[in-house]
PDB file of C-alpha atoms in Angstrom:
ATOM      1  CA  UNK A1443       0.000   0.000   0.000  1.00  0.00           C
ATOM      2  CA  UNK A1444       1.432   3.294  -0.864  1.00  0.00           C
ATOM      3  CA  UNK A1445       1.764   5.545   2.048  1.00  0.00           C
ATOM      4  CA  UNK A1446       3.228   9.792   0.606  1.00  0.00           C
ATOM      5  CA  UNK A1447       6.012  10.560   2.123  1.00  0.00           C
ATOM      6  CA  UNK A1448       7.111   7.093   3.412  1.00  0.00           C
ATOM      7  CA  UNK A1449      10.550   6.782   4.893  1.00  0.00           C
ATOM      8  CA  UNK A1450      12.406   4.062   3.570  1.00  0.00           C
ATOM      9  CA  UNK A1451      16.232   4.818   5.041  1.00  0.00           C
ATOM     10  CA  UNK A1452      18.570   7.761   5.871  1.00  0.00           C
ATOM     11  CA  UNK A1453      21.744   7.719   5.405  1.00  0.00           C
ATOM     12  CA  UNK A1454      24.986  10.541   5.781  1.00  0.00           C
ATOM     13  CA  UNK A1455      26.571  12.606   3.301  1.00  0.00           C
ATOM     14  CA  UNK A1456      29.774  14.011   4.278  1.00  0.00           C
ATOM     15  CA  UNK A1457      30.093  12.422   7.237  1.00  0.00           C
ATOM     16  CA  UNK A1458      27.776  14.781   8.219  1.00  0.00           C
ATOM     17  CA  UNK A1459      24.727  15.719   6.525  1.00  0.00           C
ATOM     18  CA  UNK A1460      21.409  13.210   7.585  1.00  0.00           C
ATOM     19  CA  UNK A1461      19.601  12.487   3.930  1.00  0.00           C
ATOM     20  CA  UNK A1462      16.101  10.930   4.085  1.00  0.00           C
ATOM     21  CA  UNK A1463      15.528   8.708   1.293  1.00  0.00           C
ATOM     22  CA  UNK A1464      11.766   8.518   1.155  1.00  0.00           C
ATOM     23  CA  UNK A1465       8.385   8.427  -0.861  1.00  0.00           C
ATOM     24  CA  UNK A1466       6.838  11.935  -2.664  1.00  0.00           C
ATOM     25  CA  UNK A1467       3.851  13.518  -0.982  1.00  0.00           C
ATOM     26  CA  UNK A1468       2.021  16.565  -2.486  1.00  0.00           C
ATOM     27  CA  UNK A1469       3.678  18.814  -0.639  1.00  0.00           C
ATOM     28  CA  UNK A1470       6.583  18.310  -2.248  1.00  0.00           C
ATOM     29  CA  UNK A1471       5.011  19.491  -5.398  1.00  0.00           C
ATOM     30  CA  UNK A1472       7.451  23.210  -5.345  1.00  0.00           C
ATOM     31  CA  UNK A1473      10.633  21.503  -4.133  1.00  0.00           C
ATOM     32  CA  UNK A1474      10.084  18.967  -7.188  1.00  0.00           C
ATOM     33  CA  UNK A1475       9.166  21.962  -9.473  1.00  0.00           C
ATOM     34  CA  UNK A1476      12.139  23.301  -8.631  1.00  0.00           C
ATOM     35  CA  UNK A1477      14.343  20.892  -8.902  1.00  0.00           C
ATOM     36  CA  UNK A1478      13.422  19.554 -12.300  1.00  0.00           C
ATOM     37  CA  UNK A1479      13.489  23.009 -13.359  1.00  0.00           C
ATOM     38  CA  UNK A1480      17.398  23.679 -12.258  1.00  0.00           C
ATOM     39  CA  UNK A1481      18.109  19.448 -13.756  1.00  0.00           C
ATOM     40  CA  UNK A1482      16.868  21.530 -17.069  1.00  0.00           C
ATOM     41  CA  UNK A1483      18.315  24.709 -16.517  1.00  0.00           C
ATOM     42  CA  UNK A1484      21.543  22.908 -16.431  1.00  0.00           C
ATOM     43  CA  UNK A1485      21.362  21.061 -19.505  1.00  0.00           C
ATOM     44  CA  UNK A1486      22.954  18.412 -17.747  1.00  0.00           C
ATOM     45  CA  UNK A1487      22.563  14.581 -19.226  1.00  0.00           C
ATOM     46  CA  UNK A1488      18.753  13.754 -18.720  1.00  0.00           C
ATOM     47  CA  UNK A1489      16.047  13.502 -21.614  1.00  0.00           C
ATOM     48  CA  UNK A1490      14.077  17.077 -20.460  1.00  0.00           C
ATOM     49  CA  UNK A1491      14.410  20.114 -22.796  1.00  0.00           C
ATOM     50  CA  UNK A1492      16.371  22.830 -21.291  1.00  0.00           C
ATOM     51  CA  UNK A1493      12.765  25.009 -20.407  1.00  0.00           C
ATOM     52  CA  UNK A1494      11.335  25.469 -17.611  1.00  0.00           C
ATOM     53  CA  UNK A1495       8.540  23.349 -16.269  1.00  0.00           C
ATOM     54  CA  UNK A1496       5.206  24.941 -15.503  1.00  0.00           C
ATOM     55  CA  UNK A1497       3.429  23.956 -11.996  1.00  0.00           C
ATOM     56  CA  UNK A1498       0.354  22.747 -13.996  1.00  0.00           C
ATOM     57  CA  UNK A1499       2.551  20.264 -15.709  1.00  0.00           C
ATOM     58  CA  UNK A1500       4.426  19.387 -12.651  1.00  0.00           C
ATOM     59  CA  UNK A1501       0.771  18.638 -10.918  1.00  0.00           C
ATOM     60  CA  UNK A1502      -0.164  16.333 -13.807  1.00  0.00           C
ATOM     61  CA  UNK A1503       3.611  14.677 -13.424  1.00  0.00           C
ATOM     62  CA  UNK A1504       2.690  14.086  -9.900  1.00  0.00           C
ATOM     63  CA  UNK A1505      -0.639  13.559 -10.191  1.00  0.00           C
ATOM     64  CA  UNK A1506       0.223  10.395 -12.512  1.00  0.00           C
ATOM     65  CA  UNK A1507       2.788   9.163 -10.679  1.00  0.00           C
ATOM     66  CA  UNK A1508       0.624   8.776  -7.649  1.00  0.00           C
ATOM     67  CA  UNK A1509      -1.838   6.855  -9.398  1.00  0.00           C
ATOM     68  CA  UNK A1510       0.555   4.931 -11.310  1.00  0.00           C
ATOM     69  CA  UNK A1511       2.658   3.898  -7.614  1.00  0.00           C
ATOM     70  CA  UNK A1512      -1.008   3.459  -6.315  1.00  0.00           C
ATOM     71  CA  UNK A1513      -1.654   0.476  -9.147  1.00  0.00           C
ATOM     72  CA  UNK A1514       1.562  -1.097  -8.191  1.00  0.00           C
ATOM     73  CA  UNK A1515       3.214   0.367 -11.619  1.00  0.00           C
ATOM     74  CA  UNK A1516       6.036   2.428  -9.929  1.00  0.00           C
ATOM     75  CA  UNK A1517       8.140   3.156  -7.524  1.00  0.00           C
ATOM     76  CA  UNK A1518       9.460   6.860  -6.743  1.00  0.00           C
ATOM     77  CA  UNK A1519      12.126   7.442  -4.777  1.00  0.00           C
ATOM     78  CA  UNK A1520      13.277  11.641  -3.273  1.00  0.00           C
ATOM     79  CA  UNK A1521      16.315  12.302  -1.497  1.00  0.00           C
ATOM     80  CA  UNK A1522      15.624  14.997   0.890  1.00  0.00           C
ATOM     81  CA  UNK A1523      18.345  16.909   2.711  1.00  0.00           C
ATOM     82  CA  UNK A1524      17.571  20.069   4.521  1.00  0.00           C
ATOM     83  CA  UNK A1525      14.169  20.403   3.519  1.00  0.00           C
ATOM     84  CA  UNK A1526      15.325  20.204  -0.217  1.00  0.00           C
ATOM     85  CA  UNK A1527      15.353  17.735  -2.956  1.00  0.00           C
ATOM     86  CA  UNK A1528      18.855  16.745  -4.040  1.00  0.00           C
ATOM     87  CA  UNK A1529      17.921  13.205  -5.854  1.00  0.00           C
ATOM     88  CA  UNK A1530      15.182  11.419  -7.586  1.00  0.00           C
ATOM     89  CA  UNK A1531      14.791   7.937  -8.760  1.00  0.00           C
ATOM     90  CA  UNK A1532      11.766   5.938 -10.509  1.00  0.00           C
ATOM     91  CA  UNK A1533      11.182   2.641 -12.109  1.00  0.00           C
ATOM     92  CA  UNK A1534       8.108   2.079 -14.041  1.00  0.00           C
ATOM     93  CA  UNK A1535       6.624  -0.979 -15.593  1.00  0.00           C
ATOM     94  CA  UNK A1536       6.848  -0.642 -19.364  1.00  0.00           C
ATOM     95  CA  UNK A1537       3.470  -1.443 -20.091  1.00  0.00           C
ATOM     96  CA  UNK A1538       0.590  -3.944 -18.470  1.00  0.00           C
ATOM     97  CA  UNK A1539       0.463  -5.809 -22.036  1.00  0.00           C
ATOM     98  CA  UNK A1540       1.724  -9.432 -20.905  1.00  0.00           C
ATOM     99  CA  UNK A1541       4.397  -9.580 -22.935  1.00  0.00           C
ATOM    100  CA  UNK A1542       6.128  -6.700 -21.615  1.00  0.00           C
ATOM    101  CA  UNK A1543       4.665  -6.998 -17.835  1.00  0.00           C
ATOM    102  CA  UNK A1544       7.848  -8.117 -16.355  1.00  0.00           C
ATOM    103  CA  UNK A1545      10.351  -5.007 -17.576  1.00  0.00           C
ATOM    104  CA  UNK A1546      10.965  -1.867 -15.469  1.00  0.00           C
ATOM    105  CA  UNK A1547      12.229   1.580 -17.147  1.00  0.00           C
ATOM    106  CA  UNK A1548      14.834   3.292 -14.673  1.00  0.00           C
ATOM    107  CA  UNK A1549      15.397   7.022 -14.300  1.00  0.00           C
ATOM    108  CA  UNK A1550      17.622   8.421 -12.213  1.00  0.00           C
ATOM    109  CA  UNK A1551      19.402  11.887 -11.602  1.00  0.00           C
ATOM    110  CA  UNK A1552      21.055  13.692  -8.787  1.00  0.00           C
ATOM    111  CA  UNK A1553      21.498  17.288  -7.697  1.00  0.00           C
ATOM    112  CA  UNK A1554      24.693  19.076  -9.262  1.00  0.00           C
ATOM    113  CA  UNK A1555      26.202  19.802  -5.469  1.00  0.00           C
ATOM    114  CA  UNK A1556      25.519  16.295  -4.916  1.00  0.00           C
ATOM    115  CA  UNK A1557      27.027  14.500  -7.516  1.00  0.00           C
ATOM    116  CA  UNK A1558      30.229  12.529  -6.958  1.00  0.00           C
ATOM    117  CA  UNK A1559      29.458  11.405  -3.273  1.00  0.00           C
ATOM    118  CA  UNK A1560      27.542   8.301  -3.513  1.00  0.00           C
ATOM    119  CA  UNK A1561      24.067   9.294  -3.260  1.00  0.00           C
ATOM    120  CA  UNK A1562      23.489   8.110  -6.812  1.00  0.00           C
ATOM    121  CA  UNK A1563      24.832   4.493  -5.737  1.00  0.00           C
ATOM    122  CA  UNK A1564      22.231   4.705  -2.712  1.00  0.00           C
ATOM    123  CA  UNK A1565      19.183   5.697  -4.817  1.00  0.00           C
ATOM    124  CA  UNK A1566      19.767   3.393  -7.221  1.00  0.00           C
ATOM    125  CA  UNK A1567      20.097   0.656  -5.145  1.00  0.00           C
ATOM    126  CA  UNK A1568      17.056   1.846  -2.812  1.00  0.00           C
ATOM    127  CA  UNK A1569      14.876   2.270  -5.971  1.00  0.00           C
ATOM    128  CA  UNK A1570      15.776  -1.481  -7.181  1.00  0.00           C
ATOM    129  CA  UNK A1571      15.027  -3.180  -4.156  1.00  0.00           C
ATOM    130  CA  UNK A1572      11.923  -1.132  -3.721  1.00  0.00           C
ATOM    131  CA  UNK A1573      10.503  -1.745  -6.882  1.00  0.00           C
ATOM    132  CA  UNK A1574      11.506  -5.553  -6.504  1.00  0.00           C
ATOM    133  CA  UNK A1575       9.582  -5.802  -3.836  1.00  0.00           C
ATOM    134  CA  UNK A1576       6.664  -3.778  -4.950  1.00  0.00           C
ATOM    135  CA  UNK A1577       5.945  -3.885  -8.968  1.00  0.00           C
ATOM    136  CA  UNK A1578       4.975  -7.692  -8.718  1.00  0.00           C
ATOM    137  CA  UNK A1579       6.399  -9.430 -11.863  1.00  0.00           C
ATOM    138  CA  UNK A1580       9.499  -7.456 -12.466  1.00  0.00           C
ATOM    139  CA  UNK A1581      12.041  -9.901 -13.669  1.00  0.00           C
ATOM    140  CA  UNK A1582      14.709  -6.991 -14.811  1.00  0.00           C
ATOM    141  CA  UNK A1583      15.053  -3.316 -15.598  1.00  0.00           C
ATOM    142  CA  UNK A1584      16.201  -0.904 -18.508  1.00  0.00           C
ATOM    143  CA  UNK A1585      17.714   2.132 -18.641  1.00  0.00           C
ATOM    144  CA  UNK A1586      19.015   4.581 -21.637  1.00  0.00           C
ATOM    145  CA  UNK A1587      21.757   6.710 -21.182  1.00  0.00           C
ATOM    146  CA  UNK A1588      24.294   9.098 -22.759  1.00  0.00           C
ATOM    147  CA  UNK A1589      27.550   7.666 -23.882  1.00  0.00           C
ATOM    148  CA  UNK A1590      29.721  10.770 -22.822  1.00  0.00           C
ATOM    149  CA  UNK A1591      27.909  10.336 -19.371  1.00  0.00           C
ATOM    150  CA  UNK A1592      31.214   7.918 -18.240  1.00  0.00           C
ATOM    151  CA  UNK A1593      29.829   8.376 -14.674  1.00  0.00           C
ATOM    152  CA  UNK A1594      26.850   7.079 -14.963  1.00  0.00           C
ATOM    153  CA  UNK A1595      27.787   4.421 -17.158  1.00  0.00           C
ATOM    154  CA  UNK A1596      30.839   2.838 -15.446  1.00  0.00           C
ATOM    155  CA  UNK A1597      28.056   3.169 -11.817  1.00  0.00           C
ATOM    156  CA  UNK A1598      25.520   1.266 -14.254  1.00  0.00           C
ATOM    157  CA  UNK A1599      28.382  -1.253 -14.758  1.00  0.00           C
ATOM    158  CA  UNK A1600      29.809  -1.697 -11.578  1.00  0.00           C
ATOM    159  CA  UNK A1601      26.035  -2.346 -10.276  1.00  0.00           C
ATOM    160  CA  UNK A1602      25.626  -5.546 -12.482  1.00  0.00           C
ATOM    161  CA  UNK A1603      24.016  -3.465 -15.623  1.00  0.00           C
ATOM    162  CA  UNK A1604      24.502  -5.149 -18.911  1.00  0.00           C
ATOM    163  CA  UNK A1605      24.758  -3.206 -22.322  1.00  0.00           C
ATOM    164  CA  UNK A1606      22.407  -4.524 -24.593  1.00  0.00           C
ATOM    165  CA  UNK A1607      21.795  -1.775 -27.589  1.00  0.00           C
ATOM    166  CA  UNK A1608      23.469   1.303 -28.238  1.00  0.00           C
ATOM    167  CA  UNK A1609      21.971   3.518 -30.951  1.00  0.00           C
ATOM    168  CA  UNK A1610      24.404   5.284 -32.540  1.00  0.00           C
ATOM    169  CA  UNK A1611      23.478   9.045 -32.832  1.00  0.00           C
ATOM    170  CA  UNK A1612      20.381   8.361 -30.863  1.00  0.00           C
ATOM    171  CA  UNK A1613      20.700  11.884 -28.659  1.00  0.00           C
ATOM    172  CA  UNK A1614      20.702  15.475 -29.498  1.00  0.00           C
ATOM    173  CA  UNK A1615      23.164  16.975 -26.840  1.00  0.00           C
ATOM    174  CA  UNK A1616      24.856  20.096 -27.019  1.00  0.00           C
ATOM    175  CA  UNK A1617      24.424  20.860 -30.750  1.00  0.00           C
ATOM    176  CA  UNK A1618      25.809  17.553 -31.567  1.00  0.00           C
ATOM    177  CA  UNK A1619      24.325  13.768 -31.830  1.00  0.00           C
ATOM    178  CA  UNK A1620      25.762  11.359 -29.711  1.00  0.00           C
ATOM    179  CA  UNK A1621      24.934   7.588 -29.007  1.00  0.00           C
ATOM    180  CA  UNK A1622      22.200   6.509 -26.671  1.00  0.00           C
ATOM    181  CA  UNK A1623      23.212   3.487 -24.484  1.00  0.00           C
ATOM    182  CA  UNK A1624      21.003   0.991 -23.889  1.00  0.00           C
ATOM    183  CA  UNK A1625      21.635  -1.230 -20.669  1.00  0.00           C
ATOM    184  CA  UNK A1626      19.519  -4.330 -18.704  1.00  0.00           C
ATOM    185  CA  UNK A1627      19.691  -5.309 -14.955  1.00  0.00           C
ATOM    186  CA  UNK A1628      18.278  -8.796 -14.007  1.00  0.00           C
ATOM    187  CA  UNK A1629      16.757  -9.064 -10.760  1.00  0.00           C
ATOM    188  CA  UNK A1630      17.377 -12.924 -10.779  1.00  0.00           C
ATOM    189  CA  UNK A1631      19.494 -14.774 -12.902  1.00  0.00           C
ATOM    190  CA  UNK A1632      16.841 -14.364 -15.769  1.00  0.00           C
ATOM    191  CA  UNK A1633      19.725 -13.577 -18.228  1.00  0.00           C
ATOM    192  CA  UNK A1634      19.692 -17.634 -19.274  1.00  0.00           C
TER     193      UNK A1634
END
């Protein structure tokens, strides 16, 4: 049963700064605004434009996401530190057509001042085990990233991520196309 706002673990940054790792709530609709809205003001390597998101399209995001986590279609993970949002993290079920019942779609990002610390290790492997436990059929999850994202990729890696695809040219970054990897975690050892 999904329960907004639901603390799942805290853990310390810096030896010294607490960081709740927990479920949205609606009042977290501003501090998600505004973090999107910097992720896109930075241009940094995620799939949003670089414009700004409106608050009526941020209460539709939410408003979605509740009712998809509500079905048992999602999981969406904050990290909250001081009252602000410094990480998010989601898997989805692709679709509820049989065939395709049993794949999760990963997103992940992480706060600019956060980066580089090991809070994007912690979310993903909060949001994992969460979804495991929660999307009932997931037998393994997807992801898409940037190529020139090395970060990301070699954390992908090191957490048991497979590539599987890359599409060569498949992302407009920067004035320039780049290659869109494609990567697979198995939550068992469904990879047979």
């Amino acid at each position: 049963m999904f329960i907004p706002g639901k603390k799942l673990d805290q853990i310390l940054l810096k030896d010294t700064e607490l960081v709740t790792i927990r479920y949205p709530r609606w009042q977290d609709l501003d501090k998600l605004l505004e973090y999107t809205n910097n992720l896109a003001q930075e241009d940094t390597y995620i799939a949003l434009d670089n414009r700004a998101i409106s608050r009526d399209e941020e209460i539709e995001y939410l408003s979605s996401t509740f009712k998809a986590i509500e079905q048992g279609n999602k999981v969406l993970l904050i990290a909250e530190l001081n009252n602000k949002i410094i990480s998010v993290a989601d898997i989805k079920r692709k679709s509820n057509f049989a065939k395709e019942k049993h794949i999760g779609i990963l997103g992940i990002s992480v706060s600019k001042d956060y980066r580089g610390l090991g809070l994007g290790k912690v979310m993903l492997s909060s949001v994992i085990k969460e979804a495991s436990n929660v999307i009932s059929g997931l037998k393994m999850i997807v992801l898409e990233v940037f190529s020139e994202n090395e970060v990301a990729v070699n954390l992908y890696k090191r957490f048991g991520f497979v590539e599987f695809g890359r599409l060569k040219k498949g992302l407009y970054y920067k004035d320039s196309y780049i290659d869109c990897i494609k990567m697979v975690y198995y939550l068992s050892d469904e990879s047979n």
